[in-house]
Amino acid sequence: PPLQYGLGFWLEQSGRVRLHGMDAGVSFSSTHDRATASTSTVVSNTGDGAWPLARLLRAPPTDPASP
């Protein structure tokens, strides 16, 4: 499976670990990439505001020289 779930965390085959949450009026997403030792966290004061930026941060990097 591409994702495994345990103790509230999503474990990707790539080695990234994700934690997501939301409640009335707030949302957050945090991703840690063990390969690069980098972490990104997005917090929003709306119920669905964190997801667009979180998806962008999880997307594979693009080559800036590409058109």
XYZ file of C-alpha atoms in Angstrom:
67
model
C 0.000 0.000 0.000
C 1.230 3.530 -0.759
C 0.289 4.768 2.733
C 0.214 3.074 6.095
C -1.546 4.496 9.136
C -0.439 4.232 12.733
C -0.992 6.248 15.910
C -2.412 9.214 13.974
C 0.439 9.412 11.448
C 0.419 8.545 7.749
C 3.602 6.707 6.748
C 4.503 6.984 3.057
C 6.624 4.406 1.251
C 8.987 7.253 0.352
C 9.854 7.642 4.037
C 7.822 10.800 4.628
C 5.632 10.959 7.723
C 2.433 13.040 7.665
C 0.092 14.266 10.371
C -3.169 16.046 9.529
C -5.931 17.447 11.649
C -8.907 19.723 11.685
C -11.680 20.935 13.912
C -14.386 23.539 13.525
C -12.620 26.555 12.011
C -9.030 25.232 12.019
C -6.865 22.814 10.032
C -3.221 21.783 9.918
C -0.847 19.518 8.064
C 2.693 18.588 8.986
C 5.057 16.474 6.872
C 8.522 15.257 7.811
C 10.848 13.864 5.131
C 13.332 11.559 6.829
C 15.581 11.441 3.739
C 16.223 15.189 3.794
C 15.536 15.797 7.504
C 13.105 18.569 6.523
C 9.714 19.336 8.027
C 6.917 21.536 6.721
C 3.890 22.564 8.771
C 0.852 24.506 7.602
C -1.695 25.887 10.072
C -4.915 27.620 9.018
C -7.729 29.368 10.851
C -10.283 27.854 8.462
C -11.459 24.255 8.294
C -10.040 23.637 4.822
C -7.403 26.348 4.448
C -4.317 24.194 5.114
C -4.847 21.642 2.328
C -3.923 23.606 -0.850
C -0.547 24.728 0.501
C 0.110 21.328 2.109
C -0.461 19.617 -1.290
C 1.896 22.091 -2.949
C 4.619 21.434 -0.371
C 4.276 17.645 -0.815
C 4.476 17.827 -4.615
C 7.697 16.641 -6.219
C 10.127 19.462 -6.994
C 10.107 20.820 -10.511
C 13.114 21.789 -12.604
C 13.222 25.608 -12.729
C 14.880 25.406 -16.165
C 11.806 23.621 -17.608
C 9.348 25.765 -19.553
